[in-house]
Tab-separated table of C-alpha atoms in Angstrom:
chain	number	residue	atom	x	y	z
A	74	MET	CA	234.136	27.942	-94.706
A	75	ALA	CA	232.966	31.540	-95.084
A	76	PRO	CA	230.380	32.188	-97.828
A	77	SER	CA	231.757	33.587	-101.065
A	78	SER	CA	231.182	37.192	-102.111
A	79	PRO	CA	227.836	38.106	-103.687
A	80	THR	CA	227.737	37.439	-107.420
A	81	ALA	CA	226.319	39.724	-110.095
A	82	GLY	CA	223.248	37.478	-110.167
A	83	ASP	CA	222.847	37.786	-106.402
A	84	ILE	CA	222.879	41.559	-106.638
A	85	PHE	CA	220.257	41.634	-109.399
A	86	HIS	CA	218.089	39.206	-107.407
A	87	TYR	CA	218.326	40.612	-103.893
A	88	ARG	CA	218.883	44.384	-104.089
A	89	PHE	CA	216.118	46.911	-103.503
A	90	HIS	CA	214.103	47.214	-106.710
A	91	HIS	CA	212.987	50.678	-107.789
A	92	GLY	CA	211.189	50.726	-111.077
A	93	THR	CA	208.156	50.546	-113.273
A	94	ASN	CA	205.943	48.141	-115.143
A	95	LEU	CA	206.242	47.941	-118.913
A	96	GLY	CA	202.587	47.180	-119.431
A	97	THR	CA	200.634	46.954	-122.691
A	98	ILE	CA	203.667	45.836	-124.715
A	99	PHE	CA	203.454	42.034	-124.650
A	100	VAL	CA	199.952	42.017	-123.115
A	101	LEU	CA	197.892	44.755	-124.734
A	102	GLU	CA	195.336	46.891	-122.905
A	103	LYS	CA	193.104	49.055	-125.075
A	104	TRP	CA	192.924	51.997	-122.681
A	105	LEU	CA	196.710	52.295	-122.901
A	106	SER	CA	197.355	51.236	-126.521
A	107	GLY	CA	194.230	51.998	-128.518
A	108	SER	CA	196.344	52.392	-131.671
A	109	MET	CA	196.829	48.612	-131.759
A	110	TYR	CA	193.117	47.803	-131.906
A	111	ASP	CA	191.923	48.635	-135.450
A	112	GLY	CA	188.344	49.177	-134.285
A	113	ALA	CA	188.248	45.902	-132.318
A	114	ALA	CA	185.067	45.566	-130.300
A	115	GLY	CA	186.796	44.102	-127.248
A	116	ASP	CA	189.648	45.390	-125.110
A	117	SER	CA	191.944	42.349	-124.843
A	118	GLU	CA	195.071	41.263	-126.716
A	119	LEU	CA	193.135	38.567	-128.570
A	120	ASP	CA	190.489	41.082	-129.674
A	121	ALA	CA	193.224	43.320	-131.106
A	122	VAL	CA	194.960	40.449	-132.900
A	123	ARG	CA	191.761	39.146	-134.466
A	124	ALA	CA	190.734	42.616	-135.672
A	125	SER	CA	194.143	43.142	-137.259
A	126	LEU	CA	194.203	39.712	-138.871
A	127	SER	CA	190.793	40.426	-140.346
A	128	SER	CA	191.738	43.822	-141.754
A	129	ARG	CA	195.445	43.364	-142.530
A	130	GLY	CA	196.214	39.673	-142.797
A	131	LEU	CA	198.895	37.657	-141.020
A	132	ASP	CA	202.099	39.134	-142.406
A	133	ALA	CA	201.128	42.757	-141.814
A	134	THR	CA	199.771	41.922	-138.350
A	135	ARG	CA	202.924	40.079	-137.357
A	136	SER	CA	204.980	43.034	-138.599
A	137	LYS	CA	202.866	45.520	-136.643
A	138	TRP	CA	203.139	43.498	-133.438
A	139	GLN	CA	206.869	42.962	-133.942
A	140	ASN	CA	207.397	46.702	-134.287
A	141	HIS	CA	205.327	47.329	-131.156
A	142	TRP	CA	207.516	44.947	-129.156
A	143	ASP	CA	210.828	46.084	-130.559
A	144	SER	CA	210.102	49.798	-130.180
A	145	ALA	CA	208.867	49.423	-126.600
A	146	LEU	CA	212.094	50.796	-125.121
A	147	SER	CA	214.280	53.067	-127.209
A	148	ASP	CA	217.846	53.928	-126.227
A	149	ASP	CA	216.491	57.295	-125.084
A	150	ASP	CA	213.966	55.480	-122.868
A	151	LEU	CA	216.676	53.361	-121.277
A	152	ASN	CA	218.892	56.376	-120.711
A	153	TRP	CA	216.006	58.262	-119.088
A	154	LEU	CA	215.145	55.293	-116.874
A	155	VAL	CA	218.748	55.006	-115.678
A	156	ASN	CA	219.853	58.628	-115.477
A	157	ASN	CA	216.630	60.448	-114.585
A	158	ALA	CA	214.376	57.932	-112.862
A	159	ARG	CA	217.326	55.985	-111.348
A	160	CYS	CA	215.343	52.868	-112.192
A	161	ASN	CA	217.030	49.509	-111.544
A	162	MET	CA	214.152	47.172	-112.425
A	163	ILE	CA	211.238	46.669	-114.788
A	164	ARG	CA	208.302	44.360	-114.214
A	165	LEU	CA	207.537	42.941	-117.663
A	166	PRO	CA	204.046	41.500	-118.211
A	167	ILE	CA	203.934	38.774	-120.868
A	168	GLY	CA	201.344	36.204	-121.922
A	169	TRP	CA	201.489	32.471	-122.455
A	170	PHE	CA	201.097	33.285	-126.161
A	171	THR	CA	204.332	35.347	-125.978
A	172	LEU	CA	206.216	32.051	-125.758
A	173	GLY	CA	205.126	31.176	-129.299
A	174	PRO	CA	202.710	28.970	-131.263
A	175	ASP	CA	203.713	25.726	-129.515
A	176	PHE	CA	202.192	27.053	-126.284
A	177	CYS	CA	198.956	28.173	-127.960
A	178	ASN	CA	197.564	24.783	-129.047
A	179	ASN	CA	194.042	24.133	-127.723
A	180	THR	CA	193.828	27.642	-126.262
A	181	ALA	CA	191.983	30.788	-127.322
A	182	PHE	CA	195.024	31.825	-129.379
A	183	ALA	CA	195.223	28.576	-131.388
A	184	GLY	CA	195.358	28.856	-135.171
A	185	GLU	CA	196.204	32.033	-137.013
A	186	PRO	CA	196.490	34.271	-133.913
A	187	ALA	CA	199.293	32.070	-132.583
A	188	GLN	CA	201.367	32.708	-135.712
A	189	VAL	CA	201.638	36.388	-134.812
A	190	TYR	CA	203.852	35.398	-131.872
A	191	THR	CA	206.473	33.332	-133.708
A	192	ASN	CA	209.256	35.738	-132.703
A	193	ALA	CA	207.738	37.270	-129.557
A	194	TRP	CA	209.932	35.425	-127.062
A	195	SER	CA	213.034	36.454	-128.994
A	196	SER	CA	211.884	40.052	-128.587
A	197	VAL	CA	211.538	39.517	-124.834
A	198	LYS	CA	215.059	38.121	-124.657
A	199	ARG	CA	216.502	41.070	-126.577
A	200	LEU	CA	214.690	43.520	-124.309
A	201	VAL	CA	215.976	41.743	-121.188
A	202	GLN	CA	219.536	41.873	-122.542
A	203	ARG	CA	219.316	45.579	-123.359
A	204	CYS	CA	217.953	46.311	-119.892
A	205	HIS	CA	220.712	44.244	-118.290
A	206	ASP	CA	223.370	46.125	-120.234
A	207	HIS	CA	222.041	49.341	-118.684
A	208	GLY	CA	222.011	47.848	-115.187
A	209	ILE	CA	218.224	47.298	-115.113
A	210	GLY	CA	216.854	43.951	-113.917
A	211	VAL	CA	213.640	42.459	-115.300
A	212	LEU	CA	210.913	40.580	-113.452
A	213	ILE	CA	209.228	38.295	-115.980
A	214	ASP	CA	205.555	38.383	-115.056
A	215	LEU	CA	203.318	35.748	-116.699
A	216	HIS	CA	200.563	38.345	-116.582
A	217	ALA	CA	198.254	36.452	-118.942
A	218	VAL	CA	198.054	32.754	-118.023
A	219	PRO	CA	196.001	30.155	-119.891
A	220	GLY	CA	192.353	30.637	-118.959
A	221	GLY	CA	193.095	33.712	-116.866
A	222	ALA	CA	194.082	34.022	-113.201
A	223	ASN	CA	191.327	36.640	-112.969
A	224	ASP	CA	188.371	37.712	-115.098
A	225	GLN	CA	189.936	40.885	-116.493
A	226	ILE	CA	191.060	41.622	-120.076
A	227	HIS	CA	194.712	41.787	-119.028
A	228	SER	CA	194.540	37.983	-118.892
A	229	GLY	CA	194.673	38.106	-122.709
A	230	THR	CA	191.031	37.494	-123.639
A	231	SER	CA	187.593	39.017	-123.100
A	232	SER	CA	186.107	35.824	-121.676
A	233	GLY	CA	185.287	37.553	-118.412
A	234	LYS	CA	186.236	34.368	-116.572
A	235	ALA	CA	189.125	33.199	-114.385
A	236	GLU	CA	189.480	29.739	-115.920
A	237	LEU	CA	192.992	28.890	-114.805
A	238	TRP	CA	191.771	27.697	-111.426
A	239	GLY	CA	190.317	24.214	-111.271
A	240	ASN	CA	191.160	23.493	-114.932
A	241	SER	CA	193.809	20.790	-115.188
A	242	PHE	CA	194.709	21.600	-118.800
A	243	ASN	CA	195.248	25.285	-118.095
A	244	LEU	CA	197.114	24.654	-114.858
A	245	ASP	CA	199.438	22.183	-116.575
A	246	LEU	CA	200.027	24.496	-119.537
A	247	GLY	CA	200.777	27.344	-117.154
A	248	ARG	CA	203.280	25.133	-115.342
A	249	ARG	CA	204.940	24.182	-118.641
A	250	CYS	CA	205.197	27.845	-119.619
A	251	LEU	CA	206.892	28.712	-116.337
A	252	VAL	CA	209.307	25.793	-116.476
A	253	TYR	CA	210.264	26.856	-119.996
A	254	ILE	CA	210.918	30.418	-118.812
A	255	ALA	CA	212.997	29.121	-115.897
A	256	GLN	CA	215.031	26.942	-118.265
A	257	GLU	CA	215.627	29.878	-120.580
A	258	VAL	CA	216.767	32.052	-117.680
A	259	GLN	CA	219.068	29.299	-116.429
A	260	ALA	CA	220.550	28.926	-119.915
A	261	GLY	CA	221.641	32.546	-119.991
A	262	MET	CA	219.225	35.466	-119.528
A	263	ALA	CA	221.368	37.698	-117.338
A	264	GLY	CA	219.479	40.333	-115.391
A	265	VAL	CA	216.219	38.462	-114.834
A	266	ILE	CA	215.433	39.205	-111.206
A	267	GLY	CA	212.583	36.738	-110.845
A	268	ILE	CA	209.653	34.909	-112.380
A	269	GLN	CA	206.028	35.646	-111.487
A	270	PRO	CA	203.613	32.750	-112.190
A	271	CYS	CA	200.455	34.870	-112.500
A	272	ASN	CA	199.128	38.381	-112.030
A	273	GLU	CA	196.373	39.426	-109.622
A	274	ALA	CA	195.045	35.964	-108.883
A	275	ALA	CA	191.333	36.014	-108.103
A	276	TYR	CA	190.494	36.296	-104.412
A	277	ASN	CA	190.334	32.884	-102.726
A	278	ALA	CA	191.106	31.156	-106.032
A	279	GLN	CA	190.505	27.397	-105.947
A	280	GLY	CA	193.754	25.484	-105.471
A	281	MET	CA	196.029	28.521	-105.819
A	282	TYR	CA	198.518	27.521	-103.148
A	283	GLU	CA	198.562	23.916	-104.293
A	284	TRP	CA	199.434	25.193	-107.776
A	285	TYR	CA	202.152	27.360	-106.281
A	286	ASP	CA	203.519	24.279	-104.490
A	287	SER	CA	203.732	22.356	-107.759
A	288	LEU	CA	205.291	25.311	-109.590
A	289	ILE	CA	207.960	25.835	-106.972
A	290	ARG	CA	208.953	22.179	-107.177
A	291	ALA	CA	208.983	22.245	-110.990
A	292	ILE	CA	210.915	25.515	-111.297
A	293	SER	CA	213.448	24.574	-108.636
A	294	ALA	CA	214.196	21.357	-110.521
A	295	VAL	CA	215.534	23.364	-113.472
A	296	ASN	CA	216.608	26.625	-111.792
A	297	GLY	CA	217.231	26.470	-108.078
A	298	SER	CA	218.169	30.099	-107.526
A	299	ILE	CA	215.687	32.316	-109.378
A	300	PRO	CA	213.310	34.188	-107.036
A	301	ILE	CA	209.630	33.318	-107.527
A	302	TYR	CA	207.099	36.126	-107.030
A	303	ILE	CA	203.602	34.964	-106.115
A	304	SER	CA	200.409	36.981	-106.359
A	305	ASP	CA	198.798	37.322	-102.950
A	306	GLY	CA	195.336	36.907	-104.475
A	307	TRP	CA	194.268	40.124	-102.718
A	308	ASP	CA	194.835	38.443	-99.341
A	309	PHE	CA	198.222	39.551	-98.041
A	310	GLY	CA	197.586	38.155	-94.568
A	311	ARG	CA	197.128	34.644	-95.970
A	312	ALA	CA	200.148	34.873	-98.255
A	313	LEU	CA	202.552	35.827	-95.465
A	314	PRO	CA	202.580	32.544	-93.502
A	315	TYR	CA	202.749	30.646	-96.802
A	316	VAL	CA	205.978	32.340	-97.848
A	317	GLN	CA	207.406	32.076	-94.334
A	318	GLY	CA	206.968	28.322	-94.564
A	319	LYS	CA	208.509	28.169	-98.041
A	320	ASN	CA	211.371	30.395	-96.888
A	321	ALA	CA	212.079	28.406	-93.726
A	322	GLY	CA	215.377	29.413	-92.194
A	323	ASP	CA	216.862	25.931	-92.187
A	324	ARG	CA	216.734	25.150	-95.902
A	325	GLN	CA	218.049	26.550	-99.144
A	326	GLY	CA	215.971	26.985	-102.279
A	327	ASN	CA	214.301	29.508	-104.547
A	328	PRO	CA	213.322	32.568	-102.531
A	329	ILE	CA	209.552	33.093	-102.568
A	330	ILE	CA	208.460	36.747	-102.537
A	331	ILE	CA	204.934	38.157	-102.420
A	332	ASP	CA	203.675	40.414	-105.217
A	333	LYS	CA	201.187	42.867	-103.715
A	334	HIS	CA	199.263	45.573	-105.595
A	335	ASN	CA	198.192	48.767	-103.860
A	336	TYR	CA	195.610	50.949	-105.544
A	337	TYR	CA	193.414	53.572	-103.904
A	338	CYS	CA	190.938	54.413	-106.671
A	339	PHE	CA	188.753	51.352	-107.231
A	340	SER	CA	186.916	50.306	-104.079
A	341	ALA	CA	183.827	52.073	-102.777
A	342	SER	CA	185.573	52.776	-99.472
A	343	ASP	CA	188.546	54.413	-101.236
A	344	LYS	CA	186.258	56.531	-103.406
A	345	SER	CA	184.431	57.739	-100.300
A	346	GLN	CA	187.602	59.189	-98.788
A	347	SER	CA	189.340	62.481	-99.479
A	348	ALA	CA	192.866	62.635	-100.871
A	349	GLN	CA	194.139	63.734	-97.456
A	350	GLN	CA	192.494	60.749	-95.762
A	351	ILE	CA	194.019	58.302	-98.243
A	352	ILE	CA	197.454	59.897	-97.938
A	353	GLY	CA	197.140	59.559	-94.171
A	354	ARG	CA	196.680	55.784	-94.480
A	355	ILE	CA	199.865	55.087	-96.438
A	356	PRO	CA	202.363	55.137	-93.530
A	357	GLN	CA	200.447	52.247	-91.926
A	358	GLU	CA	200.487	50.077	-95.062
A	359	LEU	CA	202.309	46.726	-94.845
A	360	GLY	CA	201.783	46.649	-91.102
A	361	GLU	CA	200.970	42.942	-91.495
A	362	LEU	CA	204.726	42.388	-91.850
A	363	ASP	CA	205.312	43.439	-88.250
A	364	GLY	CA	206.345	40.383	-86.296
A	365	LYS	CA	206.553	38.295	-89.474
A	366	ASP	CA	209.878	39.513	-90.880
A	367	GLY	CA	213.164	40.273	-89.187
A	368	ASN	CA	213.698	36.865	-87.518
A	369	VAL	CA	214.470	34.248	-90.134
A	370	PHE	CA	216.025	31.857	-87.618
A	371	GLU	CA	212.702	31.399	-85.829
A	372	HIS	CA	210.010	32.364	-88.331
A	373	GLY	CA	211.370	32.035	-91.863
A	374	ALA	CA	211.715	34.875	-94.360
A	375	ALA	CA	208.983	37.249	-95.503
A	376	CYS	CA	209.476	39.781	-98.310
A	377	VAL	CA	206.994	41.722	-100.441
A	378	LEU	CA	207.262	43.641	-103.707
A	379	ILE	CA	204.694	46.341	-104.404
A	380	GLY	CA	204.341	45.117	-107.961
A	381	GLU	CA	201.789	47.745	-108.986
A	382	TYR	CA	200.795	51.139	-107.610
A	383	SER	CA	200.020	54.542	-109.119
A	384	CYS	CA	199.237	58.159	-108.326
A	385	VAL	CA	195.585	57.781	-109.387
A	386	LEU	CA	192.688	58.715	-107.143
A	387	ASP	CA	189.035	58.520	-108.189
A	388	GLY	CA	186.948	61.479	-109.288
A	389	GLN	CA	184.752	61.082	-106.219
A	390	THR	CA	187.843	61.550	-104.067
A	391	TRP	CA	188.878	64.703	-105.936
A	392	ASN	CA	185.330	66.056	-105.695
A	393	GLN	CA	185.889	66.360	-101.959
A	394	GLY	CA	188.341	69.196	-102.559
A	395	GLY	CA	192.011	70.007	-102.214
A	396	ASP	CA	194.740	71.218	-104.547
A	397	ARG	CA	195.045	68.301	-106.949
A	398	PRO	CA	198.602	68.831	-108.266
A	399	SER	CA	200.133	69.248	-104.812
A	400	LEU	CA	198.107	66.402	-103.291
A	401	THR	CA	199.001	64.065	-106.190
A	402	LYS	CA	202.669	64.827	-105.635
A	403	GLN	CA	202.298	64.262	-101.897
A	404	PHE	CA	200.449	60.987	-102.568
A	405	GLY	CA	203.298	59.720	-104.732
A	406	GLN	CA	205.990	60.841	-102.322
A	407	VAL	CA	204.416	59.205	-99.285
A	408	GLN	CA	204.040	55.961	-101.239
A	409	SER	CA	207.668	56.115	-102.347
A	410	GLN	CA	208.752	56.602	-98.748
A	411	ARG	CA	206.640	53.763	-97.413
A	412	TRP	CA	207.571	51.239	-100.089
A	413	GLN	CA	211.264	52.078	-99.682
A	414	GLY	CA	211.030	51.764	-95.920
A	415	ARG	CA	209.039	48.545	-95.662
A	416	SER	CA	209.157	46.504	-98.886
A	417	SER	CA	211.798	44.866	-101.040
A	418	GLY	CA	210.910	47.106	-103.966
A	419	SER	CA	208.160	48.675	-106.012
A	420	SER	CA	207.181	49.042	-109.669
A	421	PHE	CA	204.831	51.813	-110.739
A	422	TRP	CA	201.998	51.142	-113.195
A	423	THR	CA	203.019	52.023	-115.860
A	424	TYR	CA	205.698	53.427	-118.220
A	425	LYS	CA	204.367	53.320	-121.801
A	426	MET	CA	201.020	54.285	-123.336
A	427	ASP	CA	199.769	56.037	-126.470
A	428	TRP	CA	199.174	59.147	-124.400
A	429	MET	CA	202.609	59.799	-122.937
A	430	ASP	CA	203.620	60.979	-120.397
A	431	GLY	CA	200.686	59.191	-118.796
A	432	GLY	CA	199.165	61.573	-116.281
A	433	ASP	CA	198.630	60.034	-112.852
A	434	TRP	CA	199.161	56.578	-114.409
A	435	GLY	CA	202.507	57.601	-115.916
A	436	PHE	CA	205.820	56.686	-114.299
A	437	LYS	CA	207.569	59.220	-116.517
A	438	GLU	CA	205.195	62.061	-115.681
A	439	GLN	CA	205.134	61.370	-111.958
A	440	THR	CA	208.916	60.968	-111.799
A	441	ASN	CA	209.483	64.205	-113.703
A	442	LYS	CA	207.076	65.994	-111.355
A	443	GLY	CA	208.878	64.677	-108.264
A	444	ALA	CA	205.982	62.563	-107.014
A	445	ILE	CA	207.925	59.318	-107.426
A	446	ALA	CA	211.463	59.512	-106.093
A	447	PRO	CA	214.194	56.866	-106.038
A	448	PRO	CA	216.033	55.826	-102.885
A	449	HIS	CA	218.885	58.205	-102.061
A	450	CYS	CA	221.479	55.495	-102.650
A	451	LEU	CA	220.518	55.275	-106.329
A	452	THR	CA	221.249	58.976	-106.874
A	453	LEU	CA	224.915	58.849	-105.832
A	454	SER	CA	227.734	59.113	-108.357
A	455	ALA	CA	230.233	56.288	-108.663
A	456	GLN	CA	232.862	58.434	-106.967
A	457	ASP	CA	230.463	59.279	-104.140
A	458	VAL	CA	229.867	55.553	-103.655
A	459	LYS	CA	233.577	54.757	-103.527
A	460	ASN	CA	234.358	57.640	-101.172
A	461	ALA	CA	231.521	56.763	-98.800
A	462	ALA	CA	232.496	53.067	-98.744
A	463	ASN	CA	236.163	53.839	-98.157
A	464	ASN	CA	235.374	56.256	-95.333
A	465	ALA	CA	233.050	53.699	-93.744
A	466	GLU	CA	235.724	51.013	-93.926
A	467	GLY	CA	237.951	53.184	-91.750
A	468	ARG	CA	235.313	52.974	-89.007
A	469	ARG	CA	234.610	49.274	-89.422
A	470	GLN	CA	236.607	47.897	-86.509
A	471	SER	CA	235.331	50.405	-83.977
A	472	LEU	CA	231.729	49.912	-85.085
A	473	ARG	CA	232.081	46.139	-84.905
A	474	ASP	CA	233.676	46.285	-81.471
A	475	THR	CA	230.924	48.569	-80.192
A	476	ALA	CA	228.175	46.337	-81.569
A	477	TYR	CA	229.796	43.180	-80.190
A	478	ASN	CA	230.376	44.638	-76.735
A	479	GLU	CA	226.791	45.934	-76.517
A	480	HIS	CA	225.496	42.486	-77.525
A	481	VAL	CA	227.610	40.690	-74.907
A	482	GLN	CA	226.780	43.175	-72.166
A	483	TYR	CA	223.056	42.915	-72.865
A	484	TRP	CA	223.023	39.140	-72.458
A	485	ASP	CA	225.353	39.269	-69.445
A	486	ARG	CA	222.805	41.534	-67.765
A	487	THR	CA	219.641	39.728	-68.787
A	488	SER	CA	220.820	36.096	-68.597
A	489	PRO	CA	223.897	35.889	-66.366
A	490	GLY	CA	225.586	32.507	-66.343
A	491	GLN	CA	223.707	31.215	-69.413
A	492	HIS	CA	225.728	29.684	-72.229
A	493	PHE	CA	226.023	31.747	-75.417
A	494	GLU	CA	228.202	31.611	-78.475
A	495	HIS	CA	228.857	35.277	-79.044
A	496	GLN	CA	231.525	34.690	-81.673
A	497	ARG	CA	228.657	33.874	-84.008
A	498	TYR	CA	227.376	37.435	-83.539
A	499	SER	CA	230.767	38.790	-84.543
A	500	ASP	CA	230.948	36.477	-87.551
A	501	GLY	CA	227.485	37.547	-88.626
A	502	TRP	CA	228.328	41.219	-88.222
A	503	ASN	CA	231.408	40.860	-90.407
A	504	LEU	CA	229.499	39.129	-93.199
A	505	GLY	CA	226.584	41.562	-92.991
A	506	TRP	CA	228.915	44.535	-93.320
A	507	SER	CA	230.841	42.915	-96.192
A	508	ASP	CA	227.661	41.987	-98.075
A	509	ALA	CA	226.151	45.451	-97.654
A	510	LYS	CA	229.379	46.974	-98.955
A	511	ALA	CA	229.519	44.550	-101.906
A	512	PHE	CA	225.978	45.466	-102.991
A	513	PHE	CA	226.656	49.174	-102.505
A	514	ARG	CA	229.879	49.142	-104.545
A	515	ALA	CA	228.781	46.659	-107.215
A	516	ARG	CA	228.145	49.207	-109.948
A	517	ALA	CA	231.123	51.397	-109.130
A	518	ASP	CA	233.394	48.337	-109.099
A	519	GLY	CA	232.044	46.960	-112.384
A	520	VAL	CA	230.510	43.829	-110.842
A	521	ILE	CA	227.245	44.721	-112.595
A	522	PRO	CA	226.534	47.189	-115.427
A	523	GLY	CA	225.341	50.734	-114.784
A	524	GLY	CA	228.543	51.884	-113.121
A	525	ASN	CA	228.234	55.620	-113.682
A	526	VAL	CA	225.579	56.157	-111.051
A	527	GLY	CA	224.032	54.616	-107.966
A	528	GLY	CA	224.826	52.310	-105.098
A	529	ASP	CA	222.489	49.399	-104.400
A	530	LYS	CA	221.015	48.374	-101.060
A	531	LEU	CA	219.917	44.949	-99.914
A	532	GLY	CA	216.169	45.087	-100.437
A	533	CYS	CA	215.110	41.457	-100.139
A	534	LEU	CA	216.884	41.275	-96.795
A	535	ASP	CA	214.975	38.438	-95.154
A	536	VAL	CA	215.506	36.001	-98.020
A	537	TRP	CA	219.152	37.096	-98.327
A	538	VAL	CA	219.637	36.428	-94.611
A	539	ARG	CA	218.158	32.949	-95.125
A	540	LYS	CA	220.570	32.244	-97.991
A	541	ARG	CA	223.623	33.415	-96.075
A	542	MET	CA	222.521	31.697	-92.871
A	543	VAL	CA	222.444	28.306	-94.562
A	544	GLU	CA	225.715	28.944	-96.409
A	545	ALA	CA	227.426	29.975	-93.159
A	546	GLY	CA	226.177	26.905	-91.275
A	547	GLU	CA	224.042	28.992	-88.928
A	548	ALA	CA	220.548	27.622	-89.633
A	549	LYS	CA	218.452	26.112	-86.861
A	550	SER	CA	219.134	22.595	-88.120
A	551	GLN	CA	222.864	23.358	-87.872
A	552	THR	CA	223.144	25.161	-84.524
A	553	ALA	CA	220.969	26.376	-81.678
A	554	TYR	CA	222.816	29.719	-81.677
A	555	GLY	CA	222.218	30.874	-85.227
A	556	TRP	CA	219.972	33.599	-83.822
A	557	GLU	CA	223.108	35.334	-82.546
A	558	TRP	CA	224.636	35.138	-86.007
A	559	GLU	CA	221.449	36.590	-87.539
A	560	GLN	CA	221.330	39.482	-85.092
A	561	GLY	CA	224.973	40.200	-85.843
A	562	PHE	CA	224.426	40.014	-89.595
A	563	ARG	CA	221.527	42.473	-89.490
A	564	LYS	CA	223.497	44.831	-87.260
A	565	GLY	CA	226.473	44.719	-89.638
A	566	VAL	CA	224.223	45.659	-92.542
A	567	ALA	CA	222.612	48.470	-90.542
A	568	ASP	CA	225.974	49.802	-89.321
A	569	PHE	CA	227.338	49.933	-92.856
A	570	TYR	CA	224.299	51.842	-94.107
A	571	SER	CA	224.546	54.273	-91.200
A	572	ALA	CA	228.242	54.775	-91.936
A	573	VAL	CA	227.676	55.606	-95.603
A	574	GLY	CA	224.589	57.698	-94.907
A	575	ILE	CA	221.884	55.772	-96.763
């Protein structure tokens, strides 16, 4: 039986994600939100909460935090994100404390600090719903995990230690937090595009992949469809074979996607380079994917989200000369092009700060200046989408026939007399075309909100191919000729996009 049409949830999960982080809302960072710190000596969320509790007391602190959460995105913000930035996703950093006092026992937030967060998760759920109603998906990023996945203040405390790893209590509490989030999503949080277990895991963290294994099992037991985004721990090359194994082409399950962060202003080697040199490197980024993605039947699926990037370069880089405004714009544009061409999405760091519009760290400023640009498909009107799809449909049969004949002729030339099952190629092509069209028309047809503008593309293509391959009975455990189906599916998607001009 042919797979059913993509659902609204499928489209939120698997389309190309163009968006921004909403940092320093549920996990404070002093450099972005100094107004929340009341003279606190440290820079973390816990430092800010303790300073406020000391000076204001619990009720006034809870009220201040509640207002900070609930004013994070105004209606004007959401309208700008949709109509100006053409944003279709937000990566939302939260902390384990965001889930409420029950998750704070025996942690650094135990006691009075925990009581500040009584209604924090409800605020997250309202924000997710408001984003969904505007057609924006939300990646829930457990940015601050118990003990810290890294030693930075954005893990919630100023401990300066990464005490998640190797600590059974923290690892178990982190797992319980993530299972709770997955249950909440399953129970009805429309628009959540995925769950991220931790942010910027320390390099070569002890037991990281074993923890991921246990999380994937635990999350899949309560929500078998939500994508899981794993930090690569600053080692993309190691993360790739891990996700290929988890996304094996012969089994269904939660898609596992890599979260990779690309900054060019922190390392000594980056600081030593000029802006032009750094810009010249961007088109080669993500080259590790070559040979890893594009063949799910044989190798499993590999997808990556650029979960954080910016337009920031270090002062030492700028000291080497060049016109800063034009080079900053070029830097943003070349990143936009590369992430759109080679990843499943990207989210700029960041959208909100005390000092809007944020300079080179500001999604709003860099979008307004033209440095960060959305994919062309997200700029189309609903009528443009419908017209393009209808015109393409008129060419469907001839394009399919051409693709099929070229496929058959190629194998007749290269392997004469060998047995093939070319009908699978045709079946794959038909489904690929239909799926690409369904994603593209979803807003215009009212399948998902946000219908006044934009047509979506398949962004997480490898993991979508895996899902459809299993559903269509074309996985390696089901047939030796599923590779023909996969080639046909990918060609159908590509032919549709060529036909509509995106």
